[in-house]
Coordinates of C-alpha atoms in Angstrom, one line a residue:
X73 CA 149.3 -203.6 -169.4
X74 CA 152.6 -203.3 -171.3
X75 CA 152.2 -202.0 -174.8
X76 CA 149.5 -200.1 -176.7
X77 CA 146.0 -201.1 -175.6
X78 CA 143.1 -200.9 -178.1
X79 CA 139.8 -202.5 -178.7
X80 CA 137.5 -203.3 -181.6
X81 CA 133.8 -204.0 -181.9
X82 CA 133.4 -207.5 -183.2
X83 CA 130.4 -208.1 -185.4
X84 CA 131.2 -211.9 -185.4
X85 CA 131.3 -212.2 -181.6
X86 CA 128.8 -209.3 -180.9
X87 CA 131.1 -207.8 -178.3
X88 CA 134.0 -205.4 -177.8
X89 CA 137.4 -207.2 -177.7
X90 CA 140.4 -205.6 -176.1
X91 CA 144.0 -206.3 -177.2
X92 CA 147.4 -204.9 -176.5
X93 CA 150.3 -204.5 -179.0
X94 CA 154.0 -204.4 -178.2
X95 CA 156.2 -203.1 -181.0
X96 CA 159.9 -204.0 -181.7
X97 CA 162.7 -201.8 -180.6
X98 CA 163.4 -200.7 -184.2
X99 CA 159.8 -200.1 -185.2
X100 CA 159.6 -196.3 -184.9
X101 CA 163.0 -195.7 -186.4
X102 CA 162.8 -198.2 -189.3
X103 CA 159.9 -196.9 -191.4
X104 CA 160.1 -199.5 -194.1
X105 CA 160.9 -202.7 -192.1
X106 CA 158.2 -205.3 -191.7
X107 CA 157.8 -207.8 -188.9
X108 CA 156.3 -211.2 -188.0
X109 CA 153.5 -211.1 -185.5
X110 CA 153.0 -213.2 -182.4
X111 CA 149.4 -213.5 -181.4
X112 CA 149.0 -214.4 -177.7
X113 CA 145.7 -215.8 -176.3
X114 CA 144.7 -215.0 -172.7
X115 CA 146.5 -211.7 -173.1
X116 CA 145.6 -210.5 -169.6
X117 CA 147.9 -213.2 -168.2
X118 CA 150.3 -214.2 -171.0
X119 CA 151.0 -211.0 -173.0
X120 CA 153.5 -209.3 -170.7
X121 CA 156.0 -212.1 -170.3
X122 CA 155.6 -213.1 -174.0
X123 CA 156.4 -209.5 -175.2
X124 CA 159.4 -209.3 -172.9
X125 CA 160.6 -212.8 -173.9
X126 CA 160.4 -212.0 -177.6
X127 CA 162.1 -208.7 -177.2
X128 CA 165.0 -210.2 -175.2
X129 CA 165.5 -213.1 -177.6
X130 CA 165.6 -210.7 -180.5
X131 CA 168.1 -208.5 -178.6
X132 CA 170.6 -211.4 -178.3
X133 CA 170.1 -212.5 -181.9
X134 CA 168.1 -215.7 -181.3
X135 CA 165.0 -214.6 -183.2
X136 CA 164.0 -211.7 -185.4
X137 CA 162.2 -208.7 -183.9
X138 CA 158.5 -209.3 -183.8
X139 CA 155.2 -207.5 -183.1
X140 CA 153.4 -209.1 -180.2
X141 CA 149.6 -208.9 -179.9
X142 CA 147.9 -210.0 -176.7
X143 CA 144.2 -210.8 -177.0
X144 CA 142.3 -210.3 -173.7
X145 CA 139.9 -213.2 -173.0
X146 CA 136.2 -212.8 -172.2
X147 CA 134.6 -216.2 -172.2
X148 CA 137.5 -218.6 -172.6
X149 CA 135.7 -221.9 -172.7
X150 CA 133.3 -220.6 -175.4
X151 CA 136.0 -219.2 -177.6
X152 CA 138.8 -221.8 -177.3
X153 CA 136.8 -225.1 -177.5
X154 CA 135.8 -226.6 -180.8
X155 CA 133.0 -228.7 -179.5
X156 CA 130.6 -228.9 -176.5
X157 CA 131.6 -231.2 -173.7
X158 CA 129.7 -232.8 -170.8
X159 CA 132.5 -231.9 -168.4
X160 CA 132.5 -228.2 -169.4
X161 CA 129.6 -225.9 -169.9
X162 CA 129.3 -223.4 -172.7
X163 CA 131.9 -224.7 -175.2
X164 CA 131.9 -225.0 -178.9
X165 CA 132.7 -221.5 -180.1
X166 CA 136.2 -222.0 -181.5
X167 CA 134.9 -221.7 -185.1
X168 CA 133.4 -218.4 -184.4
X169 CA 136.5 -217.1 -182.5
X170 CA 138.6 -218.2 -185.4
X171 CA 136.4 -216.3 -187.8
X172 CA 136.8 -213.2 -185.5
X173 CA 140.6 -213.6 -185.8
X174 CA 140.7 -214.2 -189.5
X175 CA 138.1 -211.6 -190.6
X176 CA 138.4 -208.9 -188.0
X177 CA 141.4 -208.8 -185.6
X178 CA 144.2 -210.0 -188.0
X179 CA 143.1 -207.6 -190.8
X180 CA 142.9 -204.8 -188.3
X181 CA 146.5 -205.5 -187.1
X182 CA 147.8 -205.8 -190.7
X183 CA 146.2 -202.5 -191.6
X184 CA 147.6 -200.7 -188.6
X185 CA 151.1 -202.1 -188.5
X186 CA 153.9 -203.1 -190.8
X187 CA 153.5 -206.9 -190.7
X188 CA 155.2 -209.3 -193.1
X189 CA 152.5 -212.1 -193.2
X190 CA 154.2 -214.6 -190.9
X191 CA 151.9 -215.3 -188.0
X192 CA 152.6 -217.2 -184.8
X193 CA 149.9 -218.3 -182.3
X194 CA 150.6 -218.9 -178.6
X195 CA 148.1 -220.6 -176.5
X196 CA 148.3 -222.1 -173.0
X197 CA 145.9 -224.7 -171.5
X198 CA 142.5 -224.0 -173.2
X199 CA 144.4 -221.6 -175.4
X200 CA 146.6 -224.5 -176.5
X201 CA 143.5 -226.5 -177.3
X202 CA 142.5 -223.6 -179.7
X203 CA 146.0 -223.6 -181.3
X204 CA 145.6 -227.3 -182.1
X205 CA 142.1 -226.7 -183.4
X206 CA 143.5 -224.1 -185.8
X207 CA 146.2 -226.6 -187.0
X208 CA 143.5 -229.1 -187.8
X209 CA 140.8 -226.7 -189.1
X210 CA 142.7 -223.8 -190.8
X211 CA 146.4 -224.5 -191.1
X212 CA 146.9 -221.4 -193.3
X213 CA 145.8 -218.9 -190.7
X214 CA 149.0 -219.3 -188.6
X215 CA 152.3 -220.5 -189.9
X216 CA 153.5 -221.5 -186.4
X217 CA 151.6 -222.6 -183.3
X218 CA 152.8 -222.9 -179.7
X219 CA 150.5 -225.2 -177.8
X220 CA 151.6 -225.1 -174.2
X221 CA 150.0 -227.6 -171.8
X222 CA 146.9 -227.9 -174.1
X223 CA 143.7 -229.3 -172.8
X224 CA 143.9 -232.6 -174.5
X225 CA 141.2 -234.3 -172.5
X226 CA 138.6 -232.0 -174.0
X227 CA 135.5 -233.9 -175.2
X228 CA 137.1 -237.4 -175.1
X229 CA 140.5 -236.3 -176.6
X230 CA 138.8 -234.4 -179.4
X231 CA 142.0 -232.4 -180.4
X232 CA 143.9 -235.7 -180.9
X233 CA 141.1 -237.2 -182.9
X234 CA 140.7 -234.1 -185.1
X235 CA 144.4 -234.0 -185.9
X236 CA 144.5 -237.7 -186.6
X237 CA 141.9 -237.1 -189.3
X238 CA 143.4 -233.8 -190.6
X239 CA 147.1 -234.6 -190.9
X240 CA 146.8 -237.3 -193.6
X241 CA 144.8 -234.9 -195.8
X242 CA 147.3 -232.0 -195.6
X243 CA 149.0 -230.6 -198.8
X244 CA 150.8 -227.4 -199.9
X245 CA 151.0 -226.0 -196.3
X246 CA 153.9 -225.7 -193.9
X247 CA 153.4 -225.4 -190.1
X248 CA 155.7 -225.3 -187.1
X249 CA 154.0 -226.9 -184.1
X250 CA 155.5 -226.7 -180.7
X251 CA 153.9 -228.8 -178.0
X252 CA 155.0 -228.5 -174.3
X253 CA 153.6 -230.5 -171.5
X254 CA 154.0 -230.0 -167.7
X255 CA 153.9 -232.3 -164.6
X256 CA 151.3 -234.6 -166.0
X257 CA 150.7 -238.2 -164.9
X258 CA 148.3 -241.0 -165.6
X259 CA 145.8 -240.4 -168.4
X260 CA 147.1 -236.9 -169.0
X261 CA 150.6 -238.2 -169.6
X262 CA 149.2 -240.8 -172.0
X263 CA 147.5 -238.0 -173.9
X264 CA 150.8 -236.1 -174.1
X265 CA 152.5 -239.1 -175.6
X266 CA 149.7 -239.7 -178.0
X267 CA 149.9 -236.1 -179.3
X268 CA 153.7 -236.2 -179.6
X269 CA 153.5 -239.4 -181.6
X270 CA 150.8 -237.9 -183.8
X271 CA 152.9 -234.8 -184.6
X272 CA 155.7 -237.1 -185.6
X273 CA 153.5 -238.5 -188.3
X274 CA 153.0 -235.0 -189.6
X275 CA 156.6 -234.7 -190.8
X276 CA 155.6 -236.0 -194.2
X277 CA 152.7 -233.6 -194.4
X278 CA 154.4 -230.3 -193.9
X279 CA 154.5 -230.2 -190.1
X280 CA 157.7 -229.4 -188.3
X281 CA 156.8 -230.6 -184.8
X282 CA 158.7 -230.3 -181.5
X283 CA 157.6 -231.9 -178.3
X284 CA 159.1 -230.6 -175.1
X285 CA 158.1 -232.1 -171.8
X286 CA 158.7 -230.1 -168.5
X287 CA 157.9 -232.9 -166.0
X288 CA 159.0 -230.8 -163.0
X289 CA 157.0 -227.7 -164.0
X290 CA 153.5 -226.9 -162.9
X291 CA 150.6 -226.5 -165.4
X292 CA 150.6 -222.7 -164.8
X293 CA 154.4 -222.4 -164.8
X294 CA 154.7 -224.1 -168.2
X295 CA 153.4 -221.0 -169.9
X296 CA 156.6 -219.1 -169.1
X297 CA 159.1 -221.7 -169.9
X298 CA 157.1 -222.9 -172.9
X299 CA 157.0 -219.5 -174.6
X300 CA 160.7 -219.0 -174.3
X301 CA 161.6 -222.5 -175.5
X302 CA 158.9 -222.5 -178.2
X303 CA 160.2 -219.3 -179.8
X304 CA 163.8 -220.5 -179.6
X305 CA 162.8 -223.8 -181.2
X306 CA 160.8 -222.1 -183.9
X307 CA 163.8 -219.9 -184.9
X308 CA 166.5 -222.5 -184.2
X309 CA 169.5 -221.6 -186.3
X310 CA 168.6 -217.9 -186.6
X311 CA 171.8 -217.0 -184.6
X312 CA 174.4 -217.9 -187.3
X313 CA 177.2 -220.1 -186.0
X314 CA 180.4 -218.1 -185.5
X315 CA 182.4 -220.4 -187.8
X316 CA 179.9 -219.7 -190.5
X317 CA 180.3 -215.9 -190.3
X318 CA 184.1 -216.3 -190.5
X319 CA 183.6 -217.8 -194.1
X320 CA 182.3 -214.5 -195.5
X321 CA 179.0 -213.0 -196.7
X322 CA 178.3 -215.3 -199.6
X323 CA 178.2 -218.4 -197.4
X324 CA 176.2 -216.6 -194.7
X325 CA 173.6 -215.5 -197.3
X326 CA 173.4 -219.1 -198.5
X327 CA 173.0 -220.3 -194.9
X328 CA 170.0 -217.9 -194.3
X329 CA 168.5 -218.9 -197.7
X330 CA 168.4 -222.5 -196.4
X331 CA 167.0 -221.4 -193.1
X332 CA 164.3 -219.5 -194.9
X333 CA 163.1 -222.7 -196.6
X334 CA 163.0 -224.5 -193.2
X335 CA 161.0 -221.6 -191.5
X336 CA 158.7 -220.8 -194.4
X337 CA 159.7 -217.2 -193.8
X338 CA 162.2 -214.9 -195.4
X339 CA 165.1 -214.8 -193.0
X340 CA 167.3 -212.0 -194.1
X341 CA 170.9 -211.9 -192.7
X342 CA 170.6 -209.9 -189.5
X343 CA 172.4 -206.6 -189.5
X344 CA 174.5 -207.6 -186.5
X345 CA 175.9 -210.5 -188.5
X346 CA 176.6 -208.3 -191.5
X347 CA 178.4 -205.9 -189.1
X348 CA 180.6 -208.6 -187.7
X349 CA 181.5 -209.7 -191.2
X350 CA 182.3 -206.1 -192.2
X351 CA 184.6 -205.6 -189.3
X352 CA 186.3 -208.9 -190.0
X353 CA 186.9 -207.7 -193.6
X354 CA 188.4 -204.5 -192.3
X355 CA 190.7 -206.4 -190.0
X356 CA 191.8 -208.5 -193.0
X357 CA 192.6 -205.4 -195.0
X358 CA 189.5 -205.5 -197.2
X359 CA 188.7 -201.9 -196.5
X360 CA 186.4 -201.1 -199.4
X361 CA 184.3 -204.3 -199.0
X362 CA 184.0 -203.8 -195.3
X363 CA 182.8 -200.2 -195.6
X364 CA 180.3 -201.2 -198.3
X365 CA 178.7 -203.7 -196.0
X366 CA 178.4 -201.1 -193.2
X367 CA 176.8 -198.7 -195.6
X368 CA 174.4 -201.5 -196.7
X369 CA 173.3 -201.7 -193.0
X370 CA 172.6 -198.0 -192.9
X371 CA 170.8 -198.0 -196.2
X372 CA 168.4 -200.6 -194.8
X373 CA 168.1 -199.0 -191.4
X374 CA 169.3 -195.3 -191.7
X375 CA 168.4 -194.5 -188.1
X376 CA 170.3 -197.4 -186.4
X377 CA 172.5 -196.4 -183.5
X378 CA 174.2 -199.8 -183.7
X379 CA 174.9 -199.2 -187.4
X380 CA 176.7 -195.9 -186.7
X381 CA 178.5 -197.4 -183.7
X382 CA 179.8 -200.2 -186.0
X383 CA 180.8 -197.5 -188.6
X384 CA 182.7 -195.7 -185.8
X385 CA 184.5 -198.9 -184.9
X386 CA 185.4 -199.3 -188.6
X387 CA 186.9 -195.9 -188.9
X388 CA 188.9 -196.5 -185.8
X389 CA 190.4 -199.6 -187.4
X390 CA 191.5 -197.6 -190.4
X391 CA 192.9 -194.8 -188.2
X392 CA 190.4 -192.1 -189.3
X393 CA 189.5 -190.9 -185.8
X394 CA 187.8 -187.7 -187.0
X395 CA 185.3 -189.8 -188.9
X396 CA 185.0 -192.2 -186.0
X397 CA 184.0 -189.4 -183.7
X398 CA 181.4 -188.1 -186.1
X399 CA 179.9 -191.6 -186.4
X400 CA 180.0 -192.2 -182.6
X401 CA 178.2 -188.9 -182.0
X402 CA 175.6 -189.8 -184.6
X403 CA 175.0 -193.1 -182.9
X404 CA 174.5 -191.3 -179.6
X405 CA 172.1 -188.8 -181.1
X406 CA 170.0 -191.6 -182.6
X407 CA 170.0 -193.5 -179.4
X408 CA 168.7 -190.5 -177.5
X409 CA 166.0 -190.0 -180.1
X410 CA 164.7 -193.5 -180.4
X411 CA 165.8 -195.3 -177.2
X412 CA 167.3 -193.4 -174.3
X413 CA 167.7 -196.5 -172.1
X414 CA 171.4 -197.1 -172.8
X415 CA 173.0 -193.7 -173.4
X416 CA 175.9 -194.4 -171.0
X417 CA 177.2 -197.0 -173.5
X418 CA 177.2 -194.5 -176.4
X419 CA 178.8 -191.9 -174.1
X420 CA 181.6 -194.4 -173.4
X421 CA 182.1 -195.0 -177.1
X422 CA 182.5 -191.3 -177.7
X423 CA 184.9 -191.0 -174.8
X424 CA 187.0 -193.8 -176.1
X425 CA 187.5 -192.1 -179.5
X426 CA 188.4 -188.9 -177.7
X427 CA 191.0 -190.7 -175.7
X428 CA 192.5 -192.1 -178.9
X429 CA 192.5 -188.7 -180.5
X430 CA 194.3 -187.3 -177.5
X431 CA 196.9 -190.1 -177.5
X432 CA 197.5 -189.6 -181.3
X433 CA 198.0 -185.9 -180.8
X434 CA 200.9 -186.4 -178.4

């Protein structure tokens, strides 16, 4: 299994529970940075692709870096269902499983890793049923829930009935709720539409709901497309529009302040956006301001290969090729220390500066 595998003895469940943790690319090099956490149910099936999806979306700037925790299932029906049902045997343990998460697993993760308090729950099928149960029973536990093809037929539509009772009573809580359906038809499709309409009523009660049907995707296949789309919908707007970054740092900071209110999470301006603004400033002749922004990146993340690479680009713009070479070599050194997967890129950056030096010496 991808990531660091661990287990803890649960007094609540009276059993050992295994989980896996995938850390962001910057985690080891950025000793003070804190991260949101994505908790993934059915970790034995859903953890690997969720960890890769989150890492990829972060790498292209569509969401922040996040810690991903995959919780291996033992007795799914017991843990994920809030009531007993005549059609399923052994249900009704969701309250106990929620207690395990809130009093044992989540505190263990928050002690062991640098988390920032923003928690996202991903559940597929019966796991989606549990995500909706948490929304109704304990909306403060997770700030965002991705309920992908949830089992809405459980106990005569119990999740829909529970939310219909809970939503009008909500106050002083914000939740993002992503609901994805698959190739449902008949009664199942009616249930999808009922839940989507119900989530719309939550807009006035602190729920930011998104319903995304995937009518040509199977129940099992919806887990993959739903996670990717759900994370993108949750962090919609995180990638600042290019025309906004052209207006300068003050407007970009105001943009992310507004985004933070929408997310219920402190969305700092990503370092890549700060870097782009800094290089634009240098291009416009604002040398001191541009270099100050690049130094700000390195103060926040002193072991960042990308930060030193941007600094090298800045020195090249000002014609200081000696300083550019030092910065390019520093970027390569840090890349080799913390992530050796793309050293060719940094070698090419060094070679480009050397070519410029050679041309300047002629």
